[in-house]
mmCIF file of C-alpha atoms and ligand atoms in Angstrom:
data_model
loop_
_atom_site.group_PDB
_atom_site.id
_atom_site.type_symbol
_atom_site.label_atom_id
_atom_site.label_comp_id
_atom_site.label_asym_id
_atom_site.label_seq_id
_atom_site.Cartn_x
_atom_site.Cartn_y
_atom_site.Cartn_z
ATOM 1 C CA MET I 1 -2.501 4.286 -15.741
ATOM 2 C CA LYS I 2 -3.150 7.956 -15.184
ATOM 3 C CA ALA I 3 -6.664 8.143 -16.545
ATOM 4 C CA ALA I 4 -8.373 8.662 -13.202
ATOM 5 C CA ALA I 5 -6.353 11.805 -12.481
ATOM 6 C CA ALA I 6 -7.843 13.619 -15.468
ATOM 7 C CA GLY I 7 -10.456 16.209 -14.640
ATOM 8 C CA LEU I 8 -9.278 16.873 -11.109
ATOM 9 C CA ALA I 9 -8.407 20.319 -9.873
ATOM 10 C CA ALA I 10 -4.770 21.239 -10.426
ATOM 11 C CA PRO I 11 -2.514 20.513 -7.456
ATOM 12 C CA PHE I 12 -1.642 23.487 -5.305
ATOM 13 C CA ALA I 13 1.827 23.495 -3.835
ATOM 14 C CA PHE I 14 2.824 24.373 -0.302
ATOM 15 C CA GLY I 15 5.883 26.498 0.312
ATOM 16 C CA GLN I 16 7.350 24.378 3.065
ATOM 17 C CA GLY I 17 8.850 20.941 2.996
ATOM 18 C CA PRO I 18 9.642 18.401 0.341
ATOM 19 C CA ASN I 19 7.315 19.092 -2.622
ATOM 20 C CA ILE I 20 4.150 18.466 -0.636
ATOM 21 C CA ALA I 21 1.123 19.012 -2.868
ATOM 22 C CA THR I 22 -2.609 18.521 -2.463
ATOM 23 C CA VAL I 23 -5.359 17.437 -4.851
ATOM 24 C CA GLN I 24 -9.043 17.494 -3.921
ATOM 25 C CA LEU I 25 -10.717 14.109 -4.464
ATOM 26 C CA GLY I 26 -14.226 15.041 -3.358
ATOM 27 C CA ASP I 27 -16.120 16.914 -0.642
ATOM 28 C CA ASN I 28 -13.722 17.378 2.286
ATOM 29 C CA LEU I 29 -11.420 14.703 0.856
ATOM 30 C CA PHE I 30 -7.863 15.300 -0.292
ATOM 31 C CA LEU I 31 -4.842 13.445 -1.661
ATOM 32 C CA ILE I 32 -1.546 14.759 -0.314
ATOM 33 C CA THR I 33 1.569 13.757 -2.229
ATOM 34 C CA GLY I 34 5.268 14.290 -1.617
ATOM 35 C CA ALA I 35 5.541 13.099 2.010
ATOM 36 C CA GLY I 36 7.098 9.769 0.998
ATOM 37 C CA GLY I 37 3.879 7.933 0.174
ATOM 38 C CA ASN I 38 0.380 8.985 -0.787
ATOM 39 C CA VAL I 39 -1.708 10.349 2.094
ATOM 40 C CA VAL I 40 -5.493 10.776 2.079
ATOM 41 C CA ALA I 41 -7.121 13.230 4.484
ATOM 42 C CA ARG I 42 -10.806 13.821 5.190
ATOM 43 C CA THR I 43 -11.592 17.090 6.918
ATOM 44 C CA GLY I 44 -14.784 18.318 8.586
ATOM 45 C CA ALA I 45 -16.412 19.134 11.904
ATOM 46 C CA GLN I 46 -15.589 15.735 13.421
ATOM 47 C CA GLY I 47 -11.837 16.300 12.998
ATOM 48 C CA VAL I 48 -9.430 14.991 10.434
ATOM 49 C CA VAL I 49 -9.114 11.341 9.392
ATOM 50 C CA MET I 50 -5.859 10.416 7.646
ATOM 51 C CA VAL I 51 -4.868 7.341 5.696
ATOM 52 C CA ASP I 52 -1.096 6.871 6.042
ATOM 53 C CA GLY I 53 1.428 9.397 7.289
ATOM 54 C CA GLY I 54 4.424 9.564 4.933
ATOM 55 C CA LEU I 55 8.029 9.246 6.089
ATOM 56 C CA ALA I 56 8.981 10.409 9.599
ATOM 57 C CA GLN I 57 11.311 13.091 8.225
ATOM 58 C CA ASN I 58 8.320 14.685 6.477
ATOM 59 C CA ALA I 59 5.831 14.413 9.362
ATOM 60 C CA GLY I 60 6.112 18.101 10.247
ATOM 61 C CA ALA I 61 5.591 19.307 6.687
ATOM 62 C CA LEU I 62 2.699 16.876 6.245
ATOM 63 C CA ALA I 63 1.039 18.122 9.445
ATOM 64 C CA GLN I 64 1.248 21.695 8.129
ATOM 65 C CA ALA I 65 -0.278 20.643 4.814
ATOM 66 C CA VAL I 66 -3.134 18.860 6.616
ATOM 67 C CA ALA I 67 -3.737 21.870 8.879
ATOM 68 C CA ALA I 68 -3.989 24.103 5.794
ATOM 69 C CA LEU I 69 -6.741 22.046 4.138
ATOM 70 C CA PRO I 70 -10.247 23.528 3.834
ATOM 71 C CA ASN I 71 -12.390 22.671 6.917
ATOM 72 C CA SER I 72 -9.347 21.207 8.664
ATOM 73 C CA GLY I 73 -9.001 20.728 12.415
ATOM 74 C CA PRO I 74 -7.272 18.398 14.839
ATOM 75 C CA VAL I 75 -6.394 14.942 13.535
ATOM 76 C CA ARG I 76 -8.582 12.340 15.287
ATOM 77 C CA THR I 77 -7.804 9.119 13.424
ATOM 78 C CA LEU I 78 -4.884 7.752 11.418
ATOM 79 C CA PHE I 79 -5.007 4.545 9.389
ATOM 80 C CA ASN I 80 -1.822 2.612 8.599
ATOM 81 C CA THR I 81 -2.386 0.661 5.367
ATOM 82 C CA HIS I 82 0.684 -1.451 6.320
ATOM 83 C CA TRP I 83 3.833 -1.208 8.442
ATOM 84 C CA HIS I 84 6.354 0.284 5.974
ATOM 85 C CA PRO I 85 8.083 3.580 6.897
ATOM 86 C CA GLU I 86 6.469 5.453 3.972
ATOM 87 C CA GLN I 87 3.103 4.867 5.687
ATOM 88 C CA THR I 88 3.919 5.048 9.398
ATOM 89 C CA GLY I 89 6.176 8.123 9.657
ATOM 90 C CA SER I 90 3.549 10.259 11.409
ATOM 91 C CA ASN I 91 2.678 7.609 13.990
ATOM 92 C CA GLU I 92 4.937 8.931 16.736
ATOM 93 C CA LYS I 93 3.881 12.548 16.307
ATOM 94 C CA LEU I 94 0.183 11.740 16.125
ATOM 95 C CA GLY I 95 0.265 8.943 18.686
ATOM 96 C CA THR I 96 1.852 11.338 21.171
ATOM 97 C CA ALA I 97 -1.009 13.751 20.477
ATOM 98 C CA GLY I 98 -3.537 11.062 21.437
ATOM 99 C CA VAL I 99 -4.721 10.216 17.939
ATOM 100 C CA THR I 100 -6.409 6.843 17.360
ATOM 101 C CA ILE I 101 -4.142 4.806 15.078
ATOM 102 C CA ILE I 102 -6.003 2.004 13.297
ATOM 103 C CA ALA I 103 -4.239 -0.928 11.636
ATOM 104 C CA GLN I 104 -4.751 -4.573 10.892
ATOM 105 C CA GLU I 105 -3.358 -6.610 13.793
ATOM 106 C CA ASN I 106 -0.443 -8.004 11.742
ATOM 107 C CA THR I 107 0.744 -4.451 11.030
ATOM 108 C CA ARG I 108 0.958 -3.767 14.764
ATOM 109 C CA LEU I 109 2.966 -6.961 15.232
ATOM 110 C CA TRP I 110 5.488 -5.882 12.564
ATOM 111 C CA LEU I 111 5.833 -2.435 14.142
ATOM 112 C CA GLN I 112 6.647 -4.065 17.494
ATOM 113 C CA GLN I 113 9.805 -5.730 16.202
ATOM 114 C CA ASN I 114 13.016 -4.832 14.405
ATOM 115 C CA VAL I 115 12.974 -6.049 10.815
ATOM 116 C CA THR I 116 15.840 -6.795 8.419
ATOM 117 C CA TRP I 117 15.074 -7.554 4.777
ATOM 118 C CA PRO I 118 17.169 -10.591 3.807
ATOM 119 C CA TRP I 119 17.580 -9.594 0.135
ATOM 120 C CA ASN I 120 19.336 -6.265 0.742
ATOM 121 C CA GLY I 121 20.072 -6.057 4.467
ATOM 122 C CA GLN I 122 17.852 -2.996 4.930
ATOM 123 C CA LYS I 123 16.965 -2.546 8.597
ATOM 124 C CA PHE I 124 13.801 -1.122 10.132
ATOM 125 C CA GLN I 125 13.572 -0.160 13.797
ATOM 126 C CA LYS I 126 10.488 -1.056 15.776
ATOM 127 C CA LEU I 127 8.350 1.915 16.761
ATOM 128 C CA PRO I 128 8.059 3.153 20.344
ATOM 129 C CA LYS I 129 4.868 2.113 22.129
ATOM 130 C CA VAL I 130 3.190 5.495 21.683
ATOM 131 C CA ALA I 131 3.680 5.233 17.907
ATOM 132 C CA GLN I 132 2.192 1.783 17.526
ATOM 133 C CA PRO I 133 -1.365 1.283 16.310
ATOM 134 C CA ASN I 134 -3.666 1.522 19.332
ATOM 135 C CA LYS I 135 -6.803 0.142 17.680
ATOM 136 C CA THR I 136 -6.375 -3.006 15.626
ATOM 137 C CA PHE I 137 -8.793 -5.313 13.859
ATOM 138 C CA TYR I 138 -8.720 -8.618 12.011
ATOM 139 C CA ASP I 139 -11.381 -8.441 9.319
ATOM 140 C CA LYS I 140 -13.241 -5.181 8.809
ATOM 141 C CA GLY I 141 -14.787 -2.213 10.527
ATOM 142 C CA THR I 142 -16.691 1.042 10.180
ATOM 143 C CA LEU I 143 -15.383 4.350 11.467
ATOM 144 C CA ASP I 144 -18.490 6.431 10.752
ATOM 145 C CA ALA I 145 -21.247 6.715 8.171
ATOM 146 C CA GLY I 146 -18.753 7.694 5.492
ATOM 147 C CA ILE I 147 -15.790 5.419 6.161
ATOM 148 C CA SER I 148 -15.474 1.646 6.133
ATOM 149 C CA TYR I 149 -12.265 -0.342 6.168
ATOM 150 C CA GLY I 150 -11.138 -3.911 5.790
ATOM 151 C CA TYR I 151 -8.332 -6.409 5.609
ATOM 152 C CA ILE I 152 -6.820 -7.248 2.227
ATOM 153 C CA SER I 153 -6.107 -10.774 3.366
ATOM 154 C CA ASP I 154 -4.389 -11.978 0.200
ATOM 155 C CA ALA I 155 -0.939 -10.746 1.325
ATOM 156 C CA ALA I 156 -0.612 -8.547 -1.728
ATOM 157 C CA HIS I 157 2.227 -6.503 -0.237
ATOM 158 C CA THR I 158 2.399 -7.536 3.432
ATOM 159 C CA ASP I 159 0.240 -9.767 5.626
ATOM 160 C CA GLY I 160 -1.336 -6.656 7.194
ATOM 161 C CA ASP I 161 -2.652 -4.681 4.207
ATOM 162 C CA LEU I 162 -5.893 -2.746 4.646
ATOM 163 C CA TYR I 163 -8.188 -0.622 2.510
ATOM 164 C CA VAL I 164 -10.176 2.430 3.557
ATOM 165 C CA TYR I 165 -13.315 3.268 1.571
ATOM 166 C CA PHE I 166 -14.849 6.748 1.586
ATOM 167 C CA SER I 167 -18.361 6.002 0.372
ATOM 168 C CA GLN I 168 -19.642 9.568 -0.070
ATOM 169 C CA GLN I 169 -16.721 10.510 -2.320
ATOM 170 C CA ASN I 170 -16.359 7.011 -3.806
ATOM 171 C CA VAL I 171 -12.627 6.958 -3.077
ATOM 172 C CA LEU I 172 -10.765 3.799 -2.060
ATOM 173 C CA ALA I 173 -7.296 4.013 -0.482
ATOM 174 C CA VAL I 174 -5.405 0.719 -0.767
ATOM 175 C CA GLY I 175 -1.797 1.444 0.194
ATOM 176 C CA ASP I 176 0.771 -0.638 -1.655
ATOM 177 C CA ALA I 177 -1.735 -3.400 -2.445
ATOM 178 C CA ALA I 178 -1.837 -1.509 -5.773
ATOM 179 C CA TYR I 179 0.983 0.478 -7.291
ATOM 180 C CA GLY I 180 0.369 3.653 -9.279
ATOM 181 C CA GLN I 181 3.820 3.690 -10.787
ATOM 182 C CA GLY I 182 6.621 1.216 -11.328
ATOM 183 C CA TRP I 183 6.967 -2.400 -10.313
ATOM 184 C CA PRO I 184 5.900 -3.253 -6.750
ATOM 185 C CA VAL I 185 8.249 -4.109 -3.947
ATOM 186 C CA VAL I 186 7.471 -7.748 -3.166
ATOM 187 C CA ASP I 187 8.047 -7.852 0.580
ATOM 188 C CA TRP I 188 7.911 -11.619 1.053
ATOM 189 C CA TRP I 189 9.581 -11.259 4.449
ATOM 190 C CA SER I 190 6.292 -9.665 5.590
ATOM 191 C CA GLY I 191 4.209 -12.269 3.791
ATOM 192 C CA GLY I 192 3.688 -10.520 0.452
ATOM 193 C CA TRP I 193 3.810 -12.644 -2.709
ATOM 194 C CA ILE I 194 3.071 -12.506 -6.426
ATOM 195 C CA GLY I 195 -0.124 -14.547 -6.099
ATOM 196 C CA GLY I 196 -1.245 -12.144 -3.390
ATOM 197 C CA ILE I 197 -0.705 -9.177 -5.705
ATOM 198 C CA VAL I 198 -3.236 -10.705 -8.102
ATOM 199 C CA GLY I 199 -5.624 -11.703 -5.307
ATOM 200 C CA GLY I 200 -5.380 -8.291 -3.640
ATOM 201 C CA LEU I 201 -6.195 -6.492 -6.884
ATOM 202 C CA GLN I 202 -9.201 -8.770 -7.411
ATOM 203 C CA ARG I 203 -10.346 -8.042 -3.865
ATOM 204 C CA ILE I 204 -10.020 -4.309 -4.569
ATOM 205 C CA GLN I 205 -12.356 -4.859 -7.522
ATOM 206 C CA THR I 206 -14.976 -6.307 -5.172
ATOM 207 C CA VAL I 207 -14.895 -3.194 -2.963
ATOM 208 C CA ALA I 208 -14.664 -0.633 -5.769
ATOM 209 C CA ASN I 209 -17.071 0.081 -8.620
ATOM 210 C CA LYS I 210 -16.333 1.367 -12.094
ATOM 211 C CA ASP I 211 -16.384 5.020 -10.980
ATOM 212 C CA THR I 212 -14.253 4.626 -7.850
ATOM 213 C CA LYS I 213 -11.047 6.630 -7.603
ATOM 214 C CA ILE I 214 -8.431 4.266 -6.237
ATOM 215 C CA VAL I 215 -5.510 5.764 -4.312
ATOM 216 C CA PRO I 216 -2.399 3.561 -4.412
ATOM 217 C CA GLY I 217 0.452 3.876 -1.937
ATOM 218 C CA ARG I 218 2.542 5.667 -4.536
ATOM 219 C CA GLY I 219 2.012 7.230 -7.938
ATOM 220 C CA PRO I 220 -1.099 8.717 -9.542
ATOM 221 C CA LEU I 221 -4.709 7.721 -8.948
ATOM 222 C CA LEU I 222 -5.943 4.498 -10.532
ATOM 223 C CA SER I 223 -9.298 3.769 -12.149
ATOM 224 C CA PHE I 224 -11.207 0.504 -12.015
ATOM 225 C CA ALA I 225 -9.994 -0.157 -15.576
ATOM 226 C CA ASP I 226 -6.396 0.367 -14.443
ATOM 227 C CA ILE I 227 -6.889 -2.277 -11.748
ATOM 228 C CA THR I 228 -8.358 -4.656 -14.324
ATOM 229 C CA ALA I 229 -5.297 -4.155 -16.540
ATOM 230 C CA GLN I 230 -3.046 -4.834 -13.548
ATOM 231 C CA VAL I 231 -4.919 -8.052 -12.742
ATOM 232 C CA ASP I 232 -4.243 -9.201 -16.311
ATOM 233 C CA MET I 233 -0.568 -8.232 -16.233
ATOM 234 C CA TYR I 234 0.316 -9.641 -12.813
ATOM 235 C CA GLY I 235 -1.847 -12.689 -13.464
ATOM 236 C CA THR I 236 0.128 -13.413 -16.647
ATOM 237 C CA ILE I 237 3.454 -12.997 -14.853
ATOM 238 C CA TYR I 238 2.263 -15.116 -11.939
ATOM 239 C CA ASP I 239 1.266 -17.960 -14.272
ATOM 240 C CA ARG I 240 4.639 -17.889 -16.005
ATOM 241 C CA LEU I 241 6.574 -17.866 -12.740
ATOM 242 C CA ASN I 242 4.402 -20.652 -11.381
ATOM 243 C CA GLN I 243 5.162 -22.812 -14.410
ATOM 244 C CA MET I 244 8.875 -22.168 -14.016
ATOM 245 C CA MET I 245 8.779 -22.999 -10.357
ATOM 246 C CA ASN I 246 6.985 -26.262 -11.100
ATOM 247 C CA LYS I 247 9.942 -27.121 -13.346
ATOM 248 C CA GLY I 248 12.322 -26.371 -10.488
ATOM 249 C CA ARG I 249 13.670 -23.119 -11.937
ATOM 250 C CA GLY I 250 15.118 -20.706 -9.378
ATOM 251 C CA PRO I 251 14.882 -16.894 -9.153
ATOM 252 C CA SER I 252 17.911 -16.205 -11.393
ATOM 253 C CA GLU I 253 16.527 -18.443 -14.126
ATOM 254 C CA ALA I 254 13.187 -16.678 -13.761
ATOM 255 C CA VAL I 255 14.825 -13.292 -14.342
ATOM 256 C CA GLU I 256 16.676 -14.609 -17.404
ATOM 257 C CA ALA I 257 13.462 -15.986 -18.903
ATOM 258 C CA LYS I 258 12.012 -12.439 -19.027
ATOM 259 C CA PRO I 259 8.442 -13.334 -18.006
ATOM 260 C CA ALA I 260 7.449 -9.635 -18.066
ATOM 261 C CA LYS I 261 8.873 -8.959 -21.511
ATOM 262 C CA GLU I 262 5.852 -7.326 -23.137
ATOM 263 C CA TYR I 263 5.356 -4.973 -20.182
ATOM 264 C CA GLU I 264 8.926 -3.681 -19.918
ATOM 265 C CA ALA I 265 8.525 -0.756 -22.324
ATOM 266 C CA LYS I 266 5.714 0.679 -20.219
ATOM 267 C CA MET I 267 6.778 -0.430 -16.742
ATOM 268 C CA GLY I 268 10.591 -0.317 -16.817
ATOM 269 C CA ASN I 269 13.203 -2.923 -15.947
ATOM 270 C CA PRO I 270 11.437 -5.753 -14.102
ATOM 271 C CA ASP I 271 14.463 -7.751 -12.931
ATOM 272 C CA GLU I 272 14.254 -6.831 -9.247
ATOM 273 C CA PHE I 273 10.495 -7.386 -9.245
ATOM 274 C CA ILE I 274 10.800 -10.765 -10.987
ATOM 275 C CA ARG I 275 13.541 -11.929 -8.632
ATOM 276 C CA ARG I 276 11.524 -10.981 -5.518
ATOM 277 C CA SER I 277 8.368 -12.484 -7.044
ATOM 278 C CA ALA I 278 10.116 -15.786 -7.728
ATOM 279 C CA GLU I 279 11.557 -15.790 -4.212
ATOM 280 C CA SER I 280 8.074 -15.039 -2.887
ATOM 281 C CA LEU I 281 6.704 -18.130 -4.608
ATOM 282 C CA TRP I 282 9.306 -20.293 -2.933
ATOM 283 C CA ALA I 283 8.631 -18.603 0.408
ATOM 284 C CA TYR I 284 4.876 -18.984 0.008
ATOM 285 C CA LEU I 285 4.755 -22.532 -1.286
ATOM 286 C CA SER I 286 7.538 -23.947 0.882
ATOM 287 C CA PRO I 287 7.336 -21.952 4.112
ATOM 288 C CA ASP I 288 9.516 -24.431 6.007
ATOM 289 C CA ALA I 289 12.291 -24.507 3.407
HETATM 290 ZN ZN1 LIG R 301 4.968 -0.723 1.302
#
């Protein structure tokens, strides 16, 4: 799934920080990798617009990389594609500087509370007020002539996923609603579920066209064809898990049945993904259980 990266300028590395590198995606538009999650930055006279902010420990290095971009300037707007720490680590720094932080309303709600994932006990601290999104929306919006954004309401990864579309460069940033490498984390605690992964990818196909460069939350760029292949793969796995659930099979039985068998060679060990996906089906279809 690396086809879309071909033909781009070679990444240029920055000296500081944790392997931060930049690739130009189009006029005044850049992909910055190495901050903990993919970051997109648009530069220009109006100030910088960023999609996602990496991990908090890398916020300083990321800010330096953004400042070094061609036609850079002060950051004016930051989008959070969802609430996870790999996306919201620059919120405090930029929020303190007065930056507009845009998120879907559910993302703001998650960032206002402490979260513990039940499957591994991992804890996430709520963000201070200044770091929380200060401009939220429910459905969609337009930032300027070149940027539109919208809710990926399928709960592909969380119940607050958003996309940002840069029309002039034909680049679509989708956060973890699509993965560029490896099996997705199925965060069913935040509403994400295997059926939503399929629905989210199909929604991405309605926003993108065949030439769109799609920026996932992690891993290399995806093409429209890559998304189509993912719809097929996750759709197949979803159907198999659904059938098992209808027969009353639990998550451990789902893992043992190897419903992702033909994809393992390319994608790696799916056990964690299958277990979370099966749990997500139970969570989605029996929310009061
Ligand atoms: Zn995530």
